[in-house]
Short mmCIF file of C-alpha atoms in Angstrom, two decimals:
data_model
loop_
_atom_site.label_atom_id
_atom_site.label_comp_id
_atom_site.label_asym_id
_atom_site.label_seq_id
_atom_site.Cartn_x
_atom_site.Cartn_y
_atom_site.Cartn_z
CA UNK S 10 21.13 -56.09 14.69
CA UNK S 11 21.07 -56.50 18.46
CA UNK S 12 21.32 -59.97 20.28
CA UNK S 13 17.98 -58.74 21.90
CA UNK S 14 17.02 -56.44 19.75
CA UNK S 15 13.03 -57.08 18.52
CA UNK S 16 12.67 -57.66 14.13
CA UNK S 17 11.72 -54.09 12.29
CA UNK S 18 9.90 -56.46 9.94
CA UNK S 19 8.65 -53.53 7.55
CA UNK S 20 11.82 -51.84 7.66
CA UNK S 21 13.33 -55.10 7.10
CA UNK S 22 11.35 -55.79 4.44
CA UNK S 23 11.17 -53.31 2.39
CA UNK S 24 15.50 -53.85 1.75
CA UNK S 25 15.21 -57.21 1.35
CA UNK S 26 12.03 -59.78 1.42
CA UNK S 27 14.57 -62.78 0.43
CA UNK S 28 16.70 -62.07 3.85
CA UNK S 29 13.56 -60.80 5.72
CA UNK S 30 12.55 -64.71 5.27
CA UNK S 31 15.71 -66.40 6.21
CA UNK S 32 16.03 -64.47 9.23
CA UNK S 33 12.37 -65.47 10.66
CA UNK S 34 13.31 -68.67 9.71
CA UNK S 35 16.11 -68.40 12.21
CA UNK S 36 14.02 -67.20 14.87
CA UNK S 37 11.08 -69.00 14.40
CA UNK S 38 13.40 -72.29 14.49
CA UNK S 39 15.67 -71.27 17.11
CA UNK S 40 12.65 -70.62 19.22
CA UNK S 41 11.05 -73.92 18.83
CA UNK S 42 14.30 -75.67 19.55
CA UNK S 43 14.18 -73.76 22.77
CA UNK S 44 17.29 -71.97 22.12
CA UNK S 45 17.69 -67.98 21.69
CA UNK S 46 16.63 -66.69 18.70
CA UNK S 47 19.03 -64.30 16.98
CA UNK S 48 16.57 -61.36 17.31
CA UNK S 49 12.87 -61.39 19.23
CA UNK S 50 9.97 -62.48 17.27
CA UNK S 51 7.75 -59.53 17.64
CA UNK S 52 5.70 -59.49 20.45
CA UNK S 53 2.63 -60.15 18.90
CA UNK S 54 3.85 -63.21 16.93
CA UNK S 55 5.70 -64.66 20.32
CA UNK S 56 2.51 -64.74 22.36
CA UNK S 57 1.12 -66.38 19.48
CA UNK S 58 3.98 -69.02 19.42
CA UNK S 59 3.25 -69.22 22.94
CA UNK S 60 -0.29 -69.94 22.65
CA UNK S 61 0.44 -72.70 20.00
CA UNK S 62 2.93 -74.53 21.91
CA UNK S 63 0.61 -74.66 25.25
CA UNK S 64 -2.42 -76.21 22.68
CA UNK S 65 -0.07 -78.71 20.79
CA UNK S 66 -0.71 -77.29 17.69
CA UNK S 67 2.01 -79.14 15.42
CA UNK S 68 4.45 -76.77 13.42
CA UNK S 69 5.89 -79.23 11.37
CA UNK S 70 2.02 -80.94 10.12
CA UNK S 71 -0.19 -79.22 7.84
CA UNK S 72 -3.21 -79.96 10.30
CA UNK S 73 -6.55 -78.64 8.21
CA UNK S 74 -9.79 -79.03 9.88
CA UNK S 75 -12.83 -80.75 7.39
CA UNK S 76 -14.12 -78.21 4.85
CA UNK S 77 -17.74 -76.91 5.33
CA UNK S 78 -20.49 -77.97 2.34
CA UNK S 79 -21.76 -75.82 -0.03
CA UNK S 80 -25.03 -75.60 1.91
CA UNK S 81 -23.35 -74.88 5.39
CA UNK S 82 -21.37 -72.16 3.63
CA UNK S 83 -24.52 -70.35 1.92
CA UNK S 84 -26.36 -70.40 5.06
CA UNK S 85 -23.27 -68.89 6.62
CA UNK S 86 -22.70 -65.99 4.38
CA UNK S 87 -27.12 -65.60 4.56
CA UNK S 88 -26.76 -65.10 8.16
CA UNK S 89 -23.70 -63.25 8.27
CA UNK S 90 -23.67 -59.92 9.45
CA UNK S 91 -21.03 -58.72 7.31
CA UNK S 92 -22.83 -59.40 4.46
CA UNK S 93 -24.14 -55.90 4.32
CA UNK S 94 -20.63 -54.44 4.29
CA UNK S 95 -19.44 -56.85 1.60
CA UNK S 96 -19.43 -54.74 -1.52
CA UNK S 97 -17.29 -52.15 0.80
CA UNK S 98 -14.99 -54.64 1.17
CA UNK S 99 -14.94 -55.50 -2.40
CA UNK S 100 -14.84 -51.64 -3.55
CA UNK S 101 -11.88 -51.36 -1.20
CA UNK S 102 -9.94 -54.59 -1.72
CA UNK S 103 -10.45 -56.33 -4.92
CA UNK S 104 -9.48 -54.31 -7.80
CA UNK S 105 -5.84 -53.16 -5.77
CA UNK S 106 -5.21 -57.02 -4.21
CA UNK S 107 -5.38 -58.61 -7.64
CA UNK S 108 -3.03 -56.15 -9.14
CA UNK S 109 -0.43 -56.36 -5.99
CA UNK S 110 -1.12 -60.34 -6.85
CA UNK S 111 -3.00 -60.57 -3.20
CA UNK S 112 -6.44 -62.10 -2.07
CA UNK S 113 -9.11 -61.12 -0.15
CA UNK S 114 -10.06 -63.06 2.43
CA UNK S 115 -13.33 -62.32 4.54
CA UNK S 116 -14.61 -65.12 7.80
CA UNK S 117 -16.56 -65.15 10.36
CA UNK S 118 -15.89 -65.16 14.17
CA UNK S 119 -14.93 -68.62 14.31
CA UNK S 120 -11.96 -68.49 11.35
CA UNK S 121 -14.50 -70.09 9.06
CA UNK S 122 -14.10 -68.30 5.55
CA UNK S 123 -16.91 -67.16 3.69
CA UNK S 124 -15.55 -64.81 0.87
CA UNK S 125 -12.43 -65.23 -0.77
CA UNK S 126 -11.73 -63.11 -4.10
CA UNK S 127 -8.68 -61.96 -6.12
CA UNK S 128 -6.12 -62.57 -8.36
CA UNK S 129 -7.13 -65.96 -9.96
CA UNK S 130 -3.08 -67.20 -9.70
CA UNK S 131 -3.20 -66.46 -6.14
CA UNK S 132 -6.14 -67.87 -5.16
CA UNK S 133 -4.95 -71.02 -7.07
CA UNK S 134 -1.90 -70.80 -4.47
CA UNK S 135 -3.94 -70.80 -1.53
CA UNK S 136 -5.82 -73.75 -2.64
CA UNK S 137 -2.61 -75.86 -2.28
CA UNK S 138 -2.47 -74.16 0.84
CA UNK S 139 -5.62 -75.19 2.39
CA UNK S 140 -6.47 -71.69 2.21
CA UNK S 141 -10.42 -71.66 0.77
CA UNK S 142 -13.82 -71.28 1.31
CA UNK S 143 -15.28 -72.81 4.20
CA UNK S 144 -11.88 -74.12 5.87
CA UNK S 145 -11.36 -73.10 9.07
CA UNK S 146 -8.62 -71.12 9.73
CA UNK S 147 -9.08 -70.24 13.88
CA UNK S 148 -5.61 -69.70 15.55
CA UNK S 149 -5.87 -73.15 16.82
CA UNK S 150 -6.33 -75.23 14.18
CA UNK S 151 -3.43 -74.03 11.74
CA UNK S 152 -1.47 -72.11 13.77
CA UNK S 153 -0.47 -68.18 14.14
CA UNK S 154 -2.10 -66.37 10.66
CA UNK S 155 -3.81 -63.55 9.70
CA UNK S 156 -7.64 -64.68 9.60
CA UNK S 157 -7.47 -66.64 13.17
CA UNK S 158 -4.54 -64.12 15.33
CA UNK S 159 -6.97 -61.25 14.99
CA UNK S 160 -9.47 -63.09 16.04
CA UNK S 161 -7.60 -64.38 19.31
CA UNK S 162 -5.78 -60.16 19.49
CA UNK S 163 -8.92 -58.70 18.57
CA UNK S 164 -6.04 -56.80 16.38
CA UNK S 165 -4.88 -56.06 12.62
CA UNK S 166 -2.19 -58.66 12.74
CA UNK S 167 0.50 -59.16 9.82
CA UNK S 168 2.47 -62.38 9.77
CA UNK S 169 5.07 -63.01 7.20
CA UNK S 170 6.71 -66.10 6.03
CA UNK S 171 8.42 -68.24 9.08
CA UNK S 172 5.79 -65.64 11.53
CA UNK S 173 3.38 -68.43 10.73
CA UNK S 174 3.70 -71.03 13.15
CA UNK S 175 2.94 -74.28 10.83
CA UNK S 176 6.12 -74.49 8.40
CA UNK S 177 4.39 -75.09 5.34
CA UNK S 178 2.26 -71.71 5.53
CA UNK S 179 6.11 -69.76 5.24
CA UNK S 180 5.61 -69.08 1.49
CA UNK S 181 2.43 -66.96 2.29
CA UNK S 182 1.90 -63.30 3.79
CA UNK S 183 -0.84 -62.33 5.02
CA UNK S 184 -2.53 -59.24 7.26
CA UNK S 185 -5.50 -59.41 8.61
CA UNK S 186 -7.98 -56.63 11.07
CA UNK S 187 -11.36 -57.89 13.36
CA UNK S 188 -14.43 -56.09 12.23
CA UNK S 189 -16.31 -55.53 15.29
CA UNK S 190 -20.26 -54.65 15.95
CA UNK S 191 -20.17 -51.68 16.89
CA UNK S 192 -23.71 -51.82 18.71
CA UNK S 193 -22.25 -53.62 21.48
CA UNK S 194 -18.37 -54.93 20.45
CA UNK S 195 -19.27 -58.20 19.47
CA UNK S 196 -16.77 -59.67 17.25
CA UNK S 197 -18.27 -60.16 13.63
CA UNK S 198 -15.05 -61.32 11.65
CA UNK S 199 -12.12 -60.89 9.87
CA UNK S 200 -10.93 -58.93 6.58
CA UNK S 201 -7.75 -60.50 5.28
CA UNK S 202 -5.10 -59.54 2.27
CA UNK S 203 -2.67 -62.56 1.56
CA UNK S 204 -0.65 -63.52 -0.94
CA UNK S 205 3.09 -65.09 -2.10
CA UNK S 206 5.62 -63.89 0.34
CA UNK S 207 8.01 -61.81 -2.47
CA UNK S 208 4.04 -59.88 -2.83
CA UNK S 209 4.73 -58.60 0.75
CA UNK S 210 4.93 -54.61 1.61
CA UNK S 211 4.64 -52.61 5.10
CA UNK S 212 2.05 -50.50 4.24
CA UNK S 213 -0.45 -53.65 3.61
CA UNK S 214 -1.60 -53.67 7.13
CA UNK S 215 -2.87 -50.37 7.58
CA UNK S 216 -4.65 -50.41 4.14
CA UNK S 217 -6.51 -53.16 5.57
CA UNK S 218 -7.04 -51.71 9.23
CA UNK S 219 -8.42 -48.66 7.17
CA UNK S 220 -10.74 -50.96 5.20
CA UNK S 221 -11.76 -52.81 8.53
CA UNK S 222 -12.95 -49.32 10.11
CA UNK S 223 -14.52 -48.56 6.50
CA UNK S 224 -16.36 -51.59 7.30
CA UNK S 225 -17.65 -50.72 10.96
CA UNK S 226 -18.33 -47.21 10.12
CA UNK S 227 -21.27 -48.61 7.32
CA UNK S 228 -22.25 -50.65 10.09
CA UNK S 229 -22.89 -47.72 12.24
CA UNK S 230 -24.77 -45.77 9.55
CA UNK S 231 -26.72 -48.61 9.15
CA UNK S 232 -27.71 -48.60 13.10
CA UNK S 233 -28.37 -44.92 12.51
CA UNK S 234 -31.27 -45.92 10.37
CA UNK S 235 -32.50 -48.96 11.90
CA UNK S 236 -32.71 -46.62 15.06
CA UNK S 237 -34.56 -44.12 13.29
CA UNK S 238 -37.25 -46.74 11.77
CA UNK S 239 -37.66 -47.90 15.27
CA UNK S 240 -38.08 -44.28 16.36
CA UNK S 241 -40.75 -44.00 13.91
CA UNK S 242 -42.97 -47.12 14.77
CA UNK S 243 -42.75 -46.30 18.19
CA UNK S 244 -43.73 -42.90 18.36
CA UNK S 245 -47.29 -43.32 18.75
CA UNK S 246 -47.45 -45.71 21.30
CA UNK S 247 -45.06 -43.12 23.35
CA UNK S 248 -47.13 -40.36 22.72
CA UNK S 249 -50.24 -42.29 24.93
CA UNK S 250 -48.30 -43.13 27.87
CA UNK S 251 -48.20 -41.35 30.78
CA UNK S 252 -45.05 -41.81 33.01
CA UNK S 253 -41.79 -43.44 31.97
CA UNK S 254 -41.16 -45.33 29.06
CA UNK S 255 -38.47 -46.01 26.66
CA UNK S 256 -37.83 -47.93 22.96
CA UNK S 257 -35.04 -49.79 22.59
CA UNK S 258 -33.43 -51.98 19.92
CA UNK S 259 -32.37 -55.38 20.45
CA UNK S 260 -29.07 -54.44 21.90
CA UNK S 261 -30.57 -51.81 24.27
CA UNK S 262 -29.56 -48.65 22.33
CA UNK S 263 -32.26 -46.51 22.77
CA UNK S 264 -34.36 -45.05 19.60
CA UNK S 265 -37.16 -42.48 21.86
CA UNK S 266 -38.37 -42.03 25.20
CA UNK S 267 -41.15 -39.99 27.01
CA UNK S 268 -41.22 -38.61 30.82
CA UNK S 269 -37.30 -39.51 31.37
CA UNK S 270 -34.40 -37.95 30.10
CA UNK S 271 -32.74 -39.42 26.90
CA UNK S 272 -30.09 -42.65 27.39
CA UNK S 273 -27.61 -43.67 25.06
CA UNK S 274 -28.44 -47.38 25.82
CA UNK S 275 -29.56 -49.40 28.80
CA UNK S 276 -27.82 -53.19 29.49
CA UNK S 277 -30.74 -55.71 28.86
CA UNK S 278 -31.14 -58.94 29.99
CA UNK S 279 -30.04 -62.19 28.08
CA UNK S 280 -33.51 -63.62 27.58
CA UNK S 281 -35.89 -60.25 27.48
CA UNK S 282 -39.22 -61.84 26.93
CA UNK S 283 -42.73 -59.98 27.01
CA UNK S 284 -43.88 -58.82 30.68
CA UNK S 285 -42.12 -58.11 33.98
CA UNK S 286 -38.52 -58.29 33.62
CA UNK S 287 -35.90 -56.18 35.77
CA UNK S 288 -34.01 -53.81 33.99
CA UNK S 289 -29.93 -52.98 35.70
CA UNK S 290 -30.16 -49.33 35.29
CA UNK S 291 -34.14 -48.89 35.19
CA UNK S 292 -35.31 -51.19 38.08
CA UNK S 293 -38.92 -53.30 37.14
CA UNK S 294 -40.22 -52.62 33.92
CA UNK S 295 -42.92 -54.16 31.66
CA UNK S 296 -41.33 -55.22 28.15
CA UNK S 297 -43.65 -55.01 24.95
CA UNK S 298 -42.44 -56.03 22.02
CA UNK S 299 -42.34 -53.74 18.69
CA UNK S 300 -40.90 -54.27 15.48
CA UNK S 301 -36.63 -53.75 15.67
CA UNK S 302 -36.93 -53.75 19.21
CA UNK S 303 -38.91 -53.47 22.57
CA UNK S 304 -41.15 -50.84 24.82
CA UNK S 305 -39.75 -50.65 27.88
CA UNK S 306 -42.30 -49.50 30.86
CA UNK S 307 -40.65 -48.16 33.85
CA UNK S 308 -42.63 -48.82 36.53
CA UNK S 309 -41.92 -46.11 39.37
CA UNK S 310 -42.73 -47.48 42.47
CA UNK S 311 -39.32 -47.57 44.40
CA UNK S 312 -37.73 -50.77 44.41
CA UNK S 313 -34.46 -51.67 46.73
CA UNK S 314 -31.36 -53.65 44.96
CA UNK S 315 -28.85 -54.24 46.98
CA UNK S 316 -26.06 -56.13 45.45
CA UNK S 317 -24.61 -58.73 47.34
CA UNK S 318 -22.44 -60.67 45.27
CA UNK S 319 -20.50 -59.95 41.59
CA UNK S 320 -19.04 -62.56 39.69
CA UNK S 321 -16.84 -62.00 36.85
CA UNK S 322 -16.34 -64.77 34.28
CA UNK S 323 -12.99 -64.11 32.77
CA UNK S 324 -12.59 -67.66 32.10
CA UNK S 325 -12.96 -68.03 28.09
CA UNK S 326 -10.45 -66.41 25.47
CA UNK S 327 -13.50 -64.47 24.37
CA UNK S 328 -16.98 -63.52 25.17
CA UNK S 329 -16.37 -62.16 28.93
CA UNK S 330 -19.04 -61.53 31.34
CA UNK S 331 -20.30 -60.32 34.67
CA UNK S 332 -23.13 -61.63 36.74
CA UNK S 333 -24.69 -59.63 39.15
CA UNK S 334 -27.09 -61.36 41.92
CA UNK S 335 -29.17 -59.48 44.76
CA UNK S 336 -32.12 -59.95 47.06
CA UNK S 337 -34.58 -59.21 44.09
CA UNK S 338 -32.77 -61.37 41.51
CA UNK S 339 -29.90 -61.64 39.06
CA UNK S 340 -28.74 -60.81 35.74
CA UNK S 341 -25.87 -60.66 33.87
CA UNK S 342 -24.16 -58.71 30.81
CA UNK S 343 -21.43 -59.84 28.04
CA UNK S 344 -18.57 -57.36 28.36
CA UNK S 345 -16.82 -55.85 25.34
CA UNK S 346 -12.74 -56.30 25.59
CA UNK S 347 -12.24 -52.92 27.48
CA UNK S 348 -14.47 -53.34 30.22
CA UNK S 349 -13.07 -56.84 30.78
CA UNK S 350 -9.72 -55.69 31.25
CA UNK S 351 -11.10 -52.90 33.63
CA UNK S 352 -13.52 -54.84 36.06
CA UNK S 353 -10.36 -57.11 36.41
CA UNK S 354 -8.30 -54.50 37.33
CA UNK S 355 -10.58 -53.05 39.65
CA UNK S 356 -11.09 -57.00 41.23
CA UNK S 357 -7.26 -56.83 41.73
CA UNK S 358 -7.49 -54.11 43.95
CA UNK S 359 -10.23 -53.96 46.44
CA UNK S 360 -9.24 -50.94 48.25
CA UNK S 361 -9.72 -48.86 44.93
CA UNK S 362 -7.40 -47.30 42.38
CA UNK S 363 -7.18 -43.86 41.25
CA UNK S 364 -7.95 -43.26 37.35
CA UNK S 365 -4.55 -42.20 36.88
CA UNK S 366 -3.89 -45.83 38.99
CA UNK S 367 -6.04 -47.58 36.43
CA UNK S 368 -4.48 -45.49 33.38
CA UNK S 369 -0.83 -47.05 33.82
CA UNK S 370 -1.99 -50.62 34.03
CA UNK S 371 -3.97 -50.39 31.58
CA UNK S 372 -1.80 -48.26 28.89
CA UNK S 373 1.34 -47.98 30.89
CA UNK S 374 0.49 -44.33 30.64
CA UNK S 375 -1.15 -42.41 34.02
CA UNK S 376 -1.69 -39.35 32.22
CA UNK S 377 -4.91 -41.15 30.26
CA UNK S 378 -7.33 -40.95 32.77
CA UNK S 379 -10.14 -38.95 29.85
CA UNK S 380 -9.93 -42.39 28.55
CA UNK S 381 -10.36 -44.47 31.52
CA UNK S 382 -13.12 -42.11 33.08
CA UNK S 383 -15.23 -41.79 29.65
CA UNK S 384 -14.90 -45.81 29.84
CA UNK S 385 -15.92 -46.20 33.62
CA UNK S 386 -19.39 -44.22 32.93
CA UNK S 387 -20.35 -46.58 30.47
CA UNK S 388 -19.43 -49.49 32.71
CA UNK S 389 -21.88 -47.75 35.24
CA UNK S 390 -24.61 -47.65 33.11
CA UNK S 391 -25.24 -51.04 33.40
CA UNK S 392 -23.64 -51.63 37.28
CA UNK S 393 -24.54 -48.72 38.35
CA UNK S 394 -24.33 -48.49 42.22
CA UNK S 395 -21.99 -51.04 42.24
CA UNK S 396 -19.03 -48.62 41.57
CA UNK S 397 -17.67 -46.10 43.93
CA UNK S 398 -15.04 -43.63 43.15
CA UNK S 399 -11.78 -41.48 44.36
CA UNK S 400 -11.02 -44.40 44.30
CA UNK S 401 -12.69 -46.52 41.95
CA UNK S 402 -13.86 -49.50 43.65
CA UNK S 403 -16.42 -52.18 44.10
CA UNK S 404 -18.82 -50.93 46.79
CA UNK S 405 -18.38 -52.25 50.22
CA UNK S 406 -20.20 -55.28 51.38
CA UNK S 407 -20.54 -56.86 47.93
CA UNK S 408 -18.43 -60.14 46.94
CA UNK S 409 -16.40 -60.08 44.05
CA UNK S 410 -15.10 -62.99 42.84
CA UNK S 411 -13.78 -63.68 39.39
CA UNK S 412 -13.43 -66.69 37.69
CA UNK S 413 -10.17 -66.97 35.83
CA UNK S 414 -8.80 -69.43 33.10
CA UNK S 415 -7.60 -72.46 33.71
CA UNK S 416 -4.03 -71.36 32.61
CA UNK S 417 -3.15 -67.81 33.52
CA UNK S 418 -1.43 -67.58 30.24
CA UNK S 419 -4.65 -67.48 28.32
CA UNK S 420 -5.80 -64.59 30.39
CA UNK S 421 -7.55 -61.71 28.17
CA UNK S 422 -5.69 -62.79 25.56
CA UNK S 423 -6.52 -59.43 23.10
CA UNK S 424 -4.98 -56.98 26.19
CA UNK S 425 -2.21 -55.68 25.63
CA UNK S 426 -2.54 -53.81 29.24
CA UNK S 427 0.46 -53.86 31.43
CA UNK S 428 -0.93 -55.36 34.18
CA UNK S 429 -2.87 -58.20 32.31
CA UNK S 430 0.60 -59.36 30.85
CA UNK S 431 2.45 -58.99 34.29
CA UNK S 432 -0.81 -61.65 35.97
CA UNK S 433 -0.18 -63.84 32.67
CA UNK S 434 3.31 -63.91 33.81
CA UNK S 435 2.31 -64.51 37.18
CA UNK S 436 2.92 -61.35 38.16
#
């Protein structure tokens, strides 16, 4: 192998798990000792590293943070909105981890677990491990793993052996993908397959990707219908009213409307309460609420907006934002990963950039401008006028100012964009 060459861990693997583990035990130690490792970690696993060296995470202590009680943990999994997917998870996972001698592992969004089921040997391994219901297992409590790196990547991650940062989790493999909400990106959880190192193959992580987008893709059908009730209630109340109106869900995606043409969703505001509220894309409306959602009255008289000052909140390792303020009032709107990454590029470049422009920094690739262009419509659906293009730009005379974390390293930690890594490099 290469003095800088990066680890082929499945390839690697699949030879020979036994020198697979010695090696990363090289590198991982090598690294910490601040010396050269004799391959890369891969790249995944070193910004991880990274990330746990900057927070003081300890390698060498099995730091576990208190477990939850029974009654925290039942009110968890009541609440959780994976719960509906569960018994695709089980269908999926179970039966095939306890006969490769692997768990599965379900949490929320903050590492905590909430379902853990499998071979019963196994699980009694992770219990010496720390590794059990209610413990929390976020990136920066104990360390680089497959339940809290997702979280932080937004990613299926796999970390084997010595890839874990805290030494005493190297007997332990595990891979791990985010489920997302696909109604508006919000990050729901993670679905995790771990086991004994030697129960290690390459092919685990994209079963579990696969199972992950089995997952979301029940979620969606189960949108589908909850649209479709909604649709239903409201159709007689639409079917009264004279000029425009509109029913949305909770998340703004949009079940009917009557004297406008159809939207796929409109941004709401963070605290829609019935009355007068202000609607990005719509202008004044009058809210009303229904059952799965709202009526949305568009009231028609003209109304002026003129944007005078954008802030985008960058600051946290997740849940990104943008506030908008104006001479009739403010709002602002969570941002899913993507359009983070792309209101920061356009805020790096004030004189615009071209699609093809924002298609290398953001996939190193300028031929992928279908992607960034399909992505840039939906940002405009909720800022509207406040995007010009050829190029795409912030519109003159607005202030743009974004607020970014208090260690450039910890910027957008889930992009893997060119450019983001270059500013987290100071670049």
């Amino acid at each position: 192998m290469k003095k800088d060459a990066t680890i082929d861990l499945a390839r690697l693997a699949v030879v020979d798990t036994a020198s697979a583990s010695r090696l990363l035990k090289g590198v991982r130690e090598a690294t910490l000792a601040g010396q050269r490792p004799p391959v890369e970690p891969r790249p995944e696993i070193g910004e991880s590293w990274r990330r746990m060296l900057r927070g003081g995470v300890d390698p060498d202590r099995d730091v576990r943070a208190g477990l939850l009680g029974a009654d925290e943990v039942a009110e968890r999994r009541r609440s959780s909105p994976l719960l509906p997917v569960l018994p695709v998870l089980r269908e999926a996972l179970v039966a095939v981890a306890q006969a490769a001698q692997h768990i599965m592992v379900v949490s929320d969004a903050e590492g905590r677990l909430l379902w853990r089921e499998g071979h019963p040997g196994v699980l009694r391994k992770a219990d010496q491990l720390g590794f059990e219901v209610g413990a929390d297992w976020a990136e920066d409590v104990v360390g680089t793993n497959g339940v809290g790196t997702p979280l932080v990547t937004r990613r299926p991650v796999q970390v084997f052996a010595a890839e874990h940062f805290v030494q005493s989790h190297a007997p332990w493999t595990c891979a791990g993908a985010p489920v997302t909400d696909p109604r508006d990106g919000r990050l729901l959880g993670v679905v995790d397959v771990s086991g004994p190192l030697e129960t290690m193959h390459p092919a685990t992580l994209s079963w579990v990707r696969s199972v992950a987008q089995l997952a979301q893709a029940r979620l969606r059908e189960l949108h589908v219908h909850s649209l479709e009730r909604l649709r239903a209630v409201a159709a007689p109340a639409l079917a009264r009213l004279g000029g425009r109106a509109l029913a949305v869900d909770g998340n703004g995606w949009t079940a009917a409307v009557t004297g406008m043409p159809m939207v796929d969703r409109v941004a709401l505001p963070a605290s829609l309460a019935e009355g007068p509220c202000r609607i990005p894309s719509l202008g004044a409306c009058t809210a009303a609420p229904l059952p799965g959602g709202w009526l949305l009255l568009v009231d028609d008289a003209p109304e002026p907006f003129a944007a005078t000052r954008l802030v985008l909140d960058v600051s946290r390792p997740r849940r990104w934002s943008v506030e908008v303020a104006g001479p009739a009032g403010s709002w602002s709107h969570e941002l899913s990963p993507r359009h983070a990454e792309l209101l920061y590029l356009l805020a790096r470049h004030p004189a615009g950039c071209s699609a093809s422009g924002l298609a290398q920094e953001l996939f190193g690739d300028p031929a992928r401008t279908v992607t960034v262009r399909a992505e840039l419509s939906r940002v405009r659906r909720y800022l509207g006028g406040l995007l010009s293009h050829r190029p795409y730009r912030f519109v003159d005379g607005a202030e743009v100012r974004v607020l970014p974390p208090a260690d450039p390293l910890d910027l957008l930690p889930h992009s893997a964009a060119p450019a983001v890594r270059a500013a987290r490099a100071g670049g």
